[in-house]
PDB file of C-alpha atoms and ligand atoms in Angstrom:
ATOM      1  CA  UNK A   1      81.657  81.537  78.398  1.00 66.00           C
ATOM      2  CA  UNK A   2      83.534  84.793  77.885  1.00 71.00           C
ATOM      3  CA  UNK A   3      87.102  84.475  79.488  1.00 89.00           C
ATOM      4  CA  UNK A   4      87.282  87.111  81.366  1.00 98.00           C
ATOM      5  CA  UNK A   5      90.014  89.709  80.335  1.00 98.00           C
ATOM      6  CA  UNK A   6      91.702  92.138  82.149  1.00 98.00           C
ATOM      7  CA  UNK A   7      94.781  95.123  81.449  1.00 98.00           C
ATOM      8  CA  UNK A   8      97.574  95.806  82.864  1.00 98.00           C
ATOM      9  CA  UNK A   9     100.708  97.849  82.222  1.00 97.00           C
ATOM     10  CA  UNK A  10     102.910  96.611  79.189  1.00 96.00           C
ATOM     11  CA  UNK A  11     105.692  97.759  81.683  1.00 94.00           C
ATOM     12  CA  UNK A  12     104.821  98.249  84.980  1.00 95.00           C
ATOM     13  CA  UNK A  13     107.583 101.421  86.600  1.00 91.00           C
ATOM     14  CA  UNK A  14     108.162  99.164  89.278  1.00 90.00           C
ATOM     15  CA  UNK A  15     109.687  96.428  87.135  1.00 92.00           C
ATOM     16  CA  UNK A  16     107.498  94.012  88.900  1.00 94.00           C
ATOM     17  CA  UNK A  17     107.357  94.658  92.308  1.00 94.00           C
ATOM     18  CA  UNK A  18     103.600  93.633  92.193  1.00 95.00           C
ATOM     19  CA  UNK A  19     102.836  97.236  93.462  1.00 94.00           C
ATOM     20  CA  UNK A  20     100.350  98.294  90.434  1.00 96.00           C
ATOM     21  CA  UNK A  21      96.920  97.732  91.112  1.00 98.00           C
ATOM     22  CA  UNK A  22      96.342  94.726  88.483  1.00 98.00           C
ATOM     23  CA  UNK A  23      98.107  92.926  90.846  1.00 98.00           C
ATOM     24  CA  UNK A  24      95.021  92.906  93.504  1.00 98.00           C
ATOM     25  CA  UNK A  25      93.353  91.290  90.611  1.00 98.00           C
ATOM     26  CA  UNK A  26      94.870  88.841  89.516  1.00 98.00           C
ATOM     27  CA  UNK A  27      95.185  87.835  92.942  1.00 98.00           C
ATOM     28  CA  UNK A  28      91.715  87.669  93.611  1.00 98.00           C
ATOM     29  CA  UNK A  29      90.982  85.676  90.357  1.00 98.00           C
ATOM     30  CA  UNK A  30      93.719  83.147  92.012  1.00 98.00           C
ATOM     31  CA  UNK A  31      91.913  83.060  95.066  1.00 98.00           C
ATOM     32  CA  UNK A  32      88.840  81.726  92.962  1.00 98.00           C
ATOM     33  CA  UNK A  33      90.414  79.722  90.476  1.00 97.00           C
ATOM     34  CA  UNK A  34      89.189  81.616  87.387  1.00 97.00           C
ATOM     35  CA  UNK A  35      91.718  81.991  84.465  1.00 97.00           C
ATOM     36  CA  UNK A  36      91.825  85.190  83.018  1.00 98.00           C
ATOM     37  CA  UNK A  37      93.585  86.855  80.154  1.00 98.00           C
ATOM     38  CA  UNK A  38      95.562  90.268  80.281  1.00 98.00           C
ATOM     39  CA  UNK A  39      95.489  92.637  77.836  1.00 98.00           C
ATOM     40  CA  UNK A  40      98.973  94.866  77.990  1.00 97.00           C
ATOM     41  CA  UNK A  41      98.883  98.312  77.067  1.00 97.00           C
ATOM     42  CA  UNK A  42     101.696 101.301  77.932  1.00 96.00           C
ATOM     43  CA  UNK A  43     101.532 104.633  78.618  1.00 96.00           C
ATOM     44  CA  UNK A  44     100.337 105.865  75.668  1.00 97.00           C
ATOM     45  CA  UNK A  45      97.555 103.434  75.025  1.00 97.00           C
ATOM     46  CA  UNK A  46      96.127 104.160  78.713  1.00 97.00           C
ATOM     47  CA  UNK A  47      94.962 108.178  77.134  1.00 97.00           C
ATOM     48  CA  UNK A  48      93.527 106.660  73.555  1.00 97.00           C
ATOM     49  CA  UNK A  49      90.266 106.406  73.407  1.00 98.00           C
ATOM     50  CA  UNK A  50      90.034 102.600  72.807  1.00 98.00           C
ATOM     51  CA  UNK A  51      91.345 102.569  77.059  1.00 98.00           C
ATOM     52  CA  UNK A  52      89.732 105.480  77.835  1.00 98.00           C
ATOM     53  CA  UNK A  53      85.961 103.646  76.635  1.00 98.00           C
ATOM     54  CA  UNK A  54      87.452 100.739  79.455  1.00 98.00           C
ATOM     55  CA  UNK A  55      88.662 103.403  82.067  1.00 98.00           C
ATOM     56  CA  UNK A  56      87.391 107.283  81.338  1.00 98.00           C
ATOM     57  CA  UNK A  57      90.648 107.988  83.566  1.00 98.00           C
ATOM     58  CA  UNK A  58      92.675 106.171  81.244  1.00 98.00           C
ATOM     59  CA  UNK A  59      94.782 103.781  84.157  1.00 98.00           C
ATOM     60  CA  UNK A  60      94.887 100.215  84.502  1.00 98.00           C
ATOM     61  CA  UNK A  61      93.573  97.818  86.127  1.00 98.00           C
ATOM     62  CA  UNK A  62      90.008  97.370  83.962  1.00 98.00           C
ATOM     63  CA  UNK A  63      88.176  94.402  83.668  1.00 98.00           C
ATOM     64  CA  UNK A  64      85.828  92.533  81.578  1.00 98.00           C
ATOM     65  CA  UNK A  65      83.937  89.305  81.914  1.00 97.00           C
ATOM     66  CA  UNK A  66      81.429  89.158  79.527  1.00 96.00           C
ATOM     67  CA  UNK A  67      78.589  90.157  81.416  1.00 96.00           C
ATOM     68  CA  UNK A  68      80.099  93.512  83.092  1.00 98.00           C
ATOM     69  CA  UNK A  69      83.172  95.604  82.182  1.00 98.00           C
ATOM     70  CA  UNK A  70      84.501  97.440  85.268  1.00 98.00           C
ATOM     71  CA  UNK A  71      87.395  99.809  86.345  1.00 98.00           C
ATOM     72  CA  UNK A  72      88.412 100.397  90.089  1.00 98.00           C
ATOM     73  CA  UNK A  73      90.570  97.668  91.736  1.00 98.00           C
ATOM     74  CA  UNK A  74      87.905  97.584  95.374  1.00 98.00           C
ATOM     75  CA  UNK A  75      84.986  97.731  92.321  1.00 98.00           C
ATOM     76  CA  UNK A  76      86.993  94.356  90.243  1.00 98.00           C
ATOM     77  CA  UNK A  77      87.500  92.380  93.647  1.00 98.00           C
ATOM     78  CA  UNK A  78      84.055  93.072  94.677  1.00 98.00           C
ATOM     79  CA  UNK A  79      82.828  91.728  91.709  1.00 98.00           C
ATOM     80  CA  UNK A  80      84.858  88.826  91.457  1.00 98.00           C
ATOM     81  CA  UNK A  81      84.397  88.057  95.168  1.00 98.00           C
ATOM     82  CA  UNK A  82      80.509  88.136  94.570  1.00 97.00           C
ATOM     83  CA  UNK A  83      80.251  86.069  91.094  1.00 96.00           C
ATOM     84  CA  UNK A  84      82.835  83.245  92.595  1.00 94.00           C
ATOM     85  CA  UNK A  85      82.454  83.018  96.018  1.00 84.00           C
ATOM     86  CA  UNK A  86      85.444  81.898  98.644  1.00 89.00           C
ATOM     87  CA  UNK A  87      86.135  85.239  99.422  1.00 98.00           C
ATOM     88  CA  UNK A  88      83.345  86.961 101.074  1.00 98.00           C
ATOM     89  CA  UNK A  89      81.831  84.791 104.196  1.00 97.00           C
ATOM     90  CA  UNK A  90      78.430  83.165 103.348  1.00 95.00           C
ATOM     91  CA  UNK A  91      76.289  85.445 106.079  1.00 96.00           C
ATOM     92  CA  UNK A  92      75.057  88.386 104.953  1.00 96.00           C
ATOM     93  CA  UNK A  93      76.757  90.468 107.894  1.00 98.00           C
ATOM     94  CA  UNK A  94      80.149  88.839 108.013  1.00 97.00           C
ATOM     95  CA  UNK A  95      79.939  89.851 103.811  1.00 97.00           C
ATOM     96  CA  UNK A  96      78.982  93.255 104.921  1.00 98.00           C
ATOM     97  CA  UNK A  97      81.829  93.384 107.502  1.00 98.00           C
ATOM     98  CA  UNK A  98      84.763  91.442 104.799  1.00 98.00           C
ATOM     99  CA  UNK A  99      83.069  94.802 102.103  1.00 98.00           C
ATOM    100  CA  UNK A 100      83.733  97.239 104.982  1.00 98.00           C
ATOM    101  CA  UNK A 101      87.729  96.297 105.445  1.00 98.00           C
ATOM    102  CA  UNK A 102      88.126  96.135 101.765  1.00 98.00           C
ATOM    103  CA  UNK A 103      86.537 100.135 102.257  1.00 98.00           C
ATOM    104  CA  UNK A 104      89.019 100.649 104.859  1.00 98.00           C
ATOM    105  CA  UNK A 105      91.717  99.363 103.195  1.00 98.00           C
ATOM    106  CA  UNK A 106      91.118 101.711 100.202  1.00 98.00           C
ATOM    107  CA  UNK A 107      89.617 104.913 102.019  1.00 98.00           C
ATOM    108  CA  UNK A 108      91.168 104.950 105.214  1.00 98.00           C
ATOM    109  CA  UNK A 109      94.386 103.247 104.717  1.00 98.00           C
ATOM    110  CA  UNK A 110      95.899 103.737 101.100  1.00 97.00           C
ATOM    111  CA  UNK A 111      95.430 107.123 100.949  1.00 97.00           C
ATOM    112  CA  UNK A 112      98.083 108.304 103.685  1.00 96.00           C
ATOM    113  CA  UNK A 113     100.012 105.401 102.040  1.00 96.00           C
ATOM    114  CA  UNK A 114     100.075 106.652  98.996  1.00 95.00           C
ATOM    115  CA  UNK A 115     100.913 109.592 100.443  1.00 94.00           C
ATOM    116  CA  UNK A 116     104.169 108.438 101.253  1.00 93.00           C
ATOM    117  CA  UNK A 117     104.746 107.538  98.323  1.00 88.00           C
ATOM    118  CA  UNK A 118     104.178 110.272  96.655  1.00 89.00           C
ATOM    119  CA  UNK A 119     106.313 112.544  99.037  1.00 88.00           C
ATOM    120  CA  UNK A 120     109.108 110.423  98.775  1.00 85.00           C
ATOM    121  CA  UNK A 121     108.950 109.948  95.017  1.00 84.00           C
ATOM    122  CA  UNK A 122     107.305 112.158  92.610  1.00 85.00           C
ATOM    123  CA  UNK A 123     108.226 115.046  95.323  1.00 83.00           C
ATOM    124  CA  UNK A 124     111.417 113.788  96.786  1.00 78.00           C
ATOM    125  CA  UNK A 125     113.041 116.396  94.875  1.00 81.00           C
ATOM    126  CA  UNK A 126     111.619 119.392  96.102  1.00 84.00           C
ATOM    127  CA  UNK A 127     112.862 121.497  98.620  1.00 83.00           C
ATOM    128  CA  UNK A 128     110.357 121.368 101.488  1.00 86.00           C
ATOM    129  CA  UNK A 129     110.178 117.015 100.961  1.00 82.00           C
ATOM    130  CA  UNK A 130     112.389 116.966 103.930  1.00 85.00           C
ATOM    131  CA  UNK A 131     110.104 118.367 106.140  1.00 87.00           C
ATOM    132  CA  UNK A 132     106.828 116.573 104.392  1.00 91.00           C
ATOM    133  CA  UNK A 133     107.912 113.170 104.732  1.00 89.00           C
ATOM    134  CA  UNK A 134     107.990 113.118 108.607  1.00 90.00           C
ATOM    135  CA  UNK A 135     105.123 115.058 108.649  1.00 93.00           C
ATOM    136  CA  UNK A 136     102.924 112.345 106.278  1.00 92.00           C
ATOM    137  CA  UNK A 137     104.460 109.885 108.101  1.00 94.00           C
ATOM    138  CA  UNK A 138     102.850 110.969 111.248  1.00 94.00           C
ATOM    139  CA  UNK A 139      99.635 110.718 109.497  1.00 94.00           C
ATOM    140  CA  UNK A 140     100.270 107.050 109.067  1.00 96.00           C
ATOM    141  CA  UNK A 141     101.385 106.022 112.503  1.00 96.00           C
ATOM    142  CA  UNK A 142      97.780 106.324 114.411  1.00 97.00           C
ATOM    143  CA  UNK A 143      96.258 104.524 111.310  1.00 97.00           C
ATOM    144  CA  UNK A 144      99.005 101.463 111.564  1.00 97.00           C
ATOM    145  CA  UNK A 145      98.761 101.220 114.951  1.00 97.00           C
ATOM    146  CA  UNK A 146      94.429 101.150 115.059  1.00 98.00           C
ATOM    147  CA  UNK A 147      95.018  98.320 112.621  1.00 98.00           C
ATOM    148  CA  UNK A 148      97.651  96.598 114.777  1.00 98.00           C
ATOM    149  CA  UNK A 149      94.897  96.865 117.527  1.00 98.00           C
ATOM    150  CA  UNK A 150      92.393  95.432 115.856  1.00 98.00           C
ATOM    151  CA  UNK A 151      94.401  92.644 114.204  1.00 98.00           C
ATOM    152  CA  UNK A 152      95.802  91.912 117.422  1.00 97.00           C
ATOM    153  CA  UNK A 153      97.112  88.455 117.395  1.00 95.00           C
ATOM    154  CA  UNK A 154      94.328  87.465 114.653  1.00 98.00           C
ATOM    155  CA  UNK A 155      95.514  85.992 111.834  1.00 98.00           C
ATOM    156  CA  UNK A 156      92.881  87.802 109.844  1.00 98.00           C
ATOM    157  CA  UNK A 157      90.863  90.910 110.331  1.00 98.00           C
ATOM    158  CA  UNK A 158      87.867  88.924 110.538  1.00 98.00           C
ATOM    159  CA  UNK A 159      87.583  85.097 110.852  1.00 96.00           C
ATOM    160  CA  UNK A 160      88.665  83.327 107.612  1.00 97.00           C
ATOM    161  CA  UNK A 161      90.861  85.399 104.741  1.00 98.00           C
ATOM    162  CA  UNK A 162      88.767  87.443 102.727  1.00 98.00           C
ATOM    163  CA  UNK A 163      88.526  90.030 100.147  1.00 98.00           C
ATOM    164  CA  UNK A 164      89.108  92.268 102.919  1.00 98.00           C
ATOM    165  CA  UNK A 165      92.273  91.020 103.816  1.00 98.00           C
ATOM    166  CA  UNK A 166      93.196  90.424  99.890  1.00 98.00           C
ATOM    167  CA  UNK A 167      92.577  94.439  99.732  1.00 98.00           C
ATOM    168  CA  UNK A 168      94.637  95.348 103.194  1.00 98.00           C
ATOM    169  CA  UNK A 169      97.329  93.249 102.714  1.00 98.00           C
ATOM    170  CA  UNK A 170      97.730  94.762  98.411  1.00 98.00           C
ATOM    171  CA  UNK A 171      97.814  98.180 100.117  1.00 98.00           C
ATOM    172  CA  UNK A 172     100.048  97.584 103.310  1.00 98.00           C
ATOM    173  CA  UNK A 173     102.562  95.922 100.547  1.00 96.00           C
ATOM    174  CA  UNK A 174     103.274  99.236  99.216  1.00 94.00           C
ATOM    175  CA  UNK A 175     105.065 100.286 102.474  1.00 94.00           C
ATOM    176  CA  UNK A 176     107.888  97.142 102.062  1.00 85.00           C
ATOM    177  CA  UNK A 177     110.550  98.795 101.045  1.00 80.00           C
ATOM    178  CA  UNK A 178     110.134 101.922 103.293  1.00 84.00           C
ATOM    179  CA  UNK A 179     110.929  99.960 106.377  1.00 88.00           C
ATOM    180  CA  UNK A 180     108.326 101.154 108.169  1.00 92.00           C
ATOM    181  CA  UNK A 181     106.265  97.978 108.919  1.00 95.00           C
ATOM    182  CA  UNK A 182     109.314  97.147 111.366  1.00 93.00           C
ATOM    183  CA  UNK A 183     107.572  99.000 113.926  1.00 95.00           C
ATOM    184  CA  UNK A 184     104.470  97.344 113.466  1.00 96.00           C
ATOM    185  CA  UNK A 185     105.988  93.344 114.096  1.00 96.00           C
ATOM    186  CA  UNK A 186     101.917  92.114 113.920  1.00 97.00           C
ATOM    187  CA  UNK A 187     101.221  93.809 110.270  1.00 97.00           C
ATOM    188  CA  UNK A 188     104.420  92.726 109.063  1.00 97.00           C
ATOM    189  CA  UNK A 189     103.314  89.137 109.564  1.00 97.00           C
ATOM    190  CA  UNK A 190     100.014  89.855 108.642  1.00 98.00           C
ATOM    191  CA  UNK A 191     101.274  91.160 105.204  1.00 97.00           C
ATOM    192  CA  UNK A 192     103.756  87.936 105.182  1.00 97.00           C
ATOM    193  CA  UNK A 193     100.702  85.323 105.416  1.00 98.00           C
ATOM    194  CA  UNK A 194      99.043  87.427 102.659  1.00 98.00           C
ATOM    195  CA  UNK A 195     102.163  86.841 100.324  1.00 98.00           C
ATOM    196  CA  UNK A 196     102.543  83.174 101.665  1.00 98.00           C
ATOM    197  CA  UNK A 197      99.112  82.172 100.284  1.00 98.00           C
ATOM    198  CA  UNK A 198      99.850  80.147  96.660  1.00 98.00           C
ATOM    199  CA  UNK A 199      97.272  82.490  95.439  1.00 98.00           C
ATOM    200  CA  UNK A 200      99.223  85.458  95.749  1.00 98.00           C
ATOM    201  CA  UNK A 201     101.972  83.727  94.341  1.00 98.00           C
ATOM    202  CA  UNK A 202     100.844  82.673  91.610  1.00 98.00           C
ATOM    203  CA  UNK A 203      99.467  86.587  90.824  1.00 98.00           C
ATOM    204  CA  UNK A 204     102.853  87.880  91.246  1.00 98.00           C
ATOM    205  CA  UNK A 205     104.848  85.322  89.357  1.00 98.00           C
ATOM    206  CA  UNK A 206     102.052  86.421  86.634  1.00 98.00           C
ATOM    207  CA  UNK A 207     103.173  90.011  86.993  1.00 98.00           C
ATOM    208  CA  UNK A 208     106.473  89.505  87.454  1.00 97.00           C
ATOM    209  CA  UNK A 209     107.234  87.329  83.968  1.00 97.00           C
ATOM    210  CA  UNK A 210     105.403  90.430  82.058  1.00 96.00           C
ATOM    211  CA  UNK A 211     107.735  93.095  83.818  1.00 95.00           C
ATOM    212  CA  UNK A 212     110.551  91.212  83.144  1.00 94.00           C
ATOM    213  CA  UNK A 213     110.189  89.489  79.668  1.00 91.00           C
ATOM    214  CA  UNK A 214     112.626  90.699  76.877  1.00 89.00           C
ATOM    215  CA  UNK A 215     111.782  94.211  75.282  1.00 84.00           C
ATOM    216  CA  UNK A 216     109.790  93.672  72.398  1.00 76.00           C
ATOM    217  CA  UNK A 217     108.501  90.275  73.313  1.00 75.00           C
TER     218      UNK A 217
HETATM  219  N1  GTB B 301      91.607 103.929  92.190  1.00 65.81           N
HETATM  220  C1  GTB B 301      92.138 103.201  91.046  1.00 65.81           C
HETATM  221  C2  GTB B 301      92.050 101.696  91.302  1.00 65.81           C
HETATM  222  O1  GTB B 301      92.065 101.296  92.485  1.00 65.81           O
HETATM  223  O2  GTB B 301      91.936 100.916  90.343  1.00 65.81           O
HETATM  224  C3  GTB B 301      93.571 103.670  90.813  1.00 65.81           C
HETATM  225  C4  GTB B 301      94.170 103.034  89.568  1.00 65.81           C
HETATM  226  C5  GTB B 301      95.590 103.506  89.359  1.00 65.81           C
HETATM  227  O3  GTB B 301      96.128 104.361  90.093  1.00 65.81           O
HETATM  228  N2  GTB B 301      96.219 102.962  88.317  1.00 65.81           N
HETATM  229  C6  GTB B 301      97.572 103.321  88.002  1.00 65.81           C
HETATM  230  C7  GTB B 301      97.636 103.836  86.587  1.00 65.81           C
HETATM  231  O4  GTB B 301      97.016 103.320  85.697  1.00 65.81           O
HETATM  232  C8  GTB B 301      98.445 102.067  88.104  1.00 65.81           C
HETATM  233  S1  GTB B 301      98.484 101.424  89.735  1.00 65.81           S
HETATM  234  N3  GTB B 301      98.423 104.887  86.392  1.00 65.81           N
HETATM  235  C9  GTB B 301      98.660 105.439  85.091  1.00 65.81           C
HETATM  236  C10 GTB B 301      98.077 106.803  84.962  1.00 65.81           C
HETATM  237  O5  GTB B 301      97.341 107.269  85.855  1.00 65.81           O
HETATM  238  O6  GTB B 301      98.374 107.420  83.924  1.00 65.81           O
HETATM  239  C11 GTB B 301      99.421 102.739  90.565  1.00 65.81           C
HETATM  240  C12 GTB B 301     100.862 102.434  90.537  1.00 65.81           C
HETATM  241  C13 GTB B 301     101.643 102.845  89.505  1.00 65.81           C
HETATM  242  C14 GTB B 301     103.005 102.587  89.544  1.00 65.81           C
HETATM  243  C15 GTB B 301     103.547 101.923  90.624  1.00 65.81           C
HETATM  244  N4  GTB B 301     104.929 101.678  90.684  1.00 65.81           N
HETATM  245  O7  GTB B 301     105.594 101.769  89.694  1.00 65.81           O
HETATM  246  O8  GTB B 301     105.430 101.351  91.774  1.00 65.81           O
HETATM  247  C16 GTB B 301     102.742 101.497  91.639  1.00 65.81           C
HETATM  248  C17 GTB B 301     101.392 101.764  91.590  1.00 65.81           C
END
């Protein structure tokens, strides 16, 4: 069998936070116990056509297993979840309903997420950022708090961990170090039993030991 191979940056910008998207993945192939081999590329390489035939939008993360290459984290963990099981339930609606929160996590949740991160970032700099942040912010608040409703005191969104969760909890991790999950006690230790799992660990050890190995190594 084809080991299935996947890319991620050579140097991730946030030194290995976890917070780039091949992070999802690997995750996912933790949950299901399938090694996997990661092919590095920077900046550059993402734009050259040998990346661009993987990903016509030349970012990371792709992947290949032999039988299908894909690009799209929600596309990756989909298929991963479907050829290896243990993360989608075994009844056809609970998989329909574990497909619809890995939707929400990446339509209806990320985007006002990234969002913020964008605002404070890439635009941080601008003149009118310190009216846009509160304003994006406000954006976010209903969303967190429908979650928080529908979480509840649930450990997961529905039943058992699935590739739902995997998906909510990779995006919700992107607000750590803005603070803002303080408001939001239930997410907070939602997000902390997604990062508690040995799975997740293991994915962001992974990442981690790339983003911080020696230059040129
Ligand atoms: N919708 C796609 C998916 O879900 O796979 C989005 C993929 C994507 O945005 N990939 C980014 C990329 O390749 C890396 S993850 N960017 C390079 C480019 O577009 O040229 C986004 C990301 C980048 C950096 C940080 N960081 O440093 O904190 C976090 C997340």
């Amino acid at each position: 069998m084809i080991p299935i191979t996947i890319t991620a940056f050579d140097r991730s910008p946030d030194g290995g936070r976890g917070l780039a998207r091949d992070t999802r993945v690997r995750w996912a192939l933790e949950e299901v116990g399938q090694p996997y081999a990661v092919r590095l590329v920077d900046f550059e390489a993402l734009k050259q056509a040998e990346h661009l035939a993987r990903n016509p939008f030349g970012q990371i993360p792709t992947y290949d297993d032999g039988e299908v290459a894909l690009f799209e984290s929600g596309a990756i963990v989909l298929r991963i979840a479907e050829r290896f099981g243990t993360l989608l339930p075994a009844d056809p609606a609970g998989r329909s309903r574990a497909v619809m929160w890995m939707f929400a996590a990446l339509n209806t949740i990320e985007p006002p997420i990234l969002d913020l991160t964008t605002a404070k970032i890439f635009e941080g700099d601008r003149p009118w950022a310190g009216q846009r942040v509160p304003l994006v912010i406000e954006r976010l608040r209903p969303r967190l708090d429908q979650l928080a409703a529908h979480l509840g005191d649930a450990e997961w969104l529905d039943g058992s961990f699935s590739a739902g969760d995997l998906m909510m909890v990779s995006v919700l991790l992107r607000l750590g170090s803005s603070g803002l999950l303080d408001d939001w006690p239930s997410l907070a230790a939602y997000v902390a039993r997604g990062e508690a799992r040995p799975a997740y660990k293991r994915a962001f050890a992974a990442q981690l030991a790339v983003n911080t190995r020696p230059q040129g190594a």
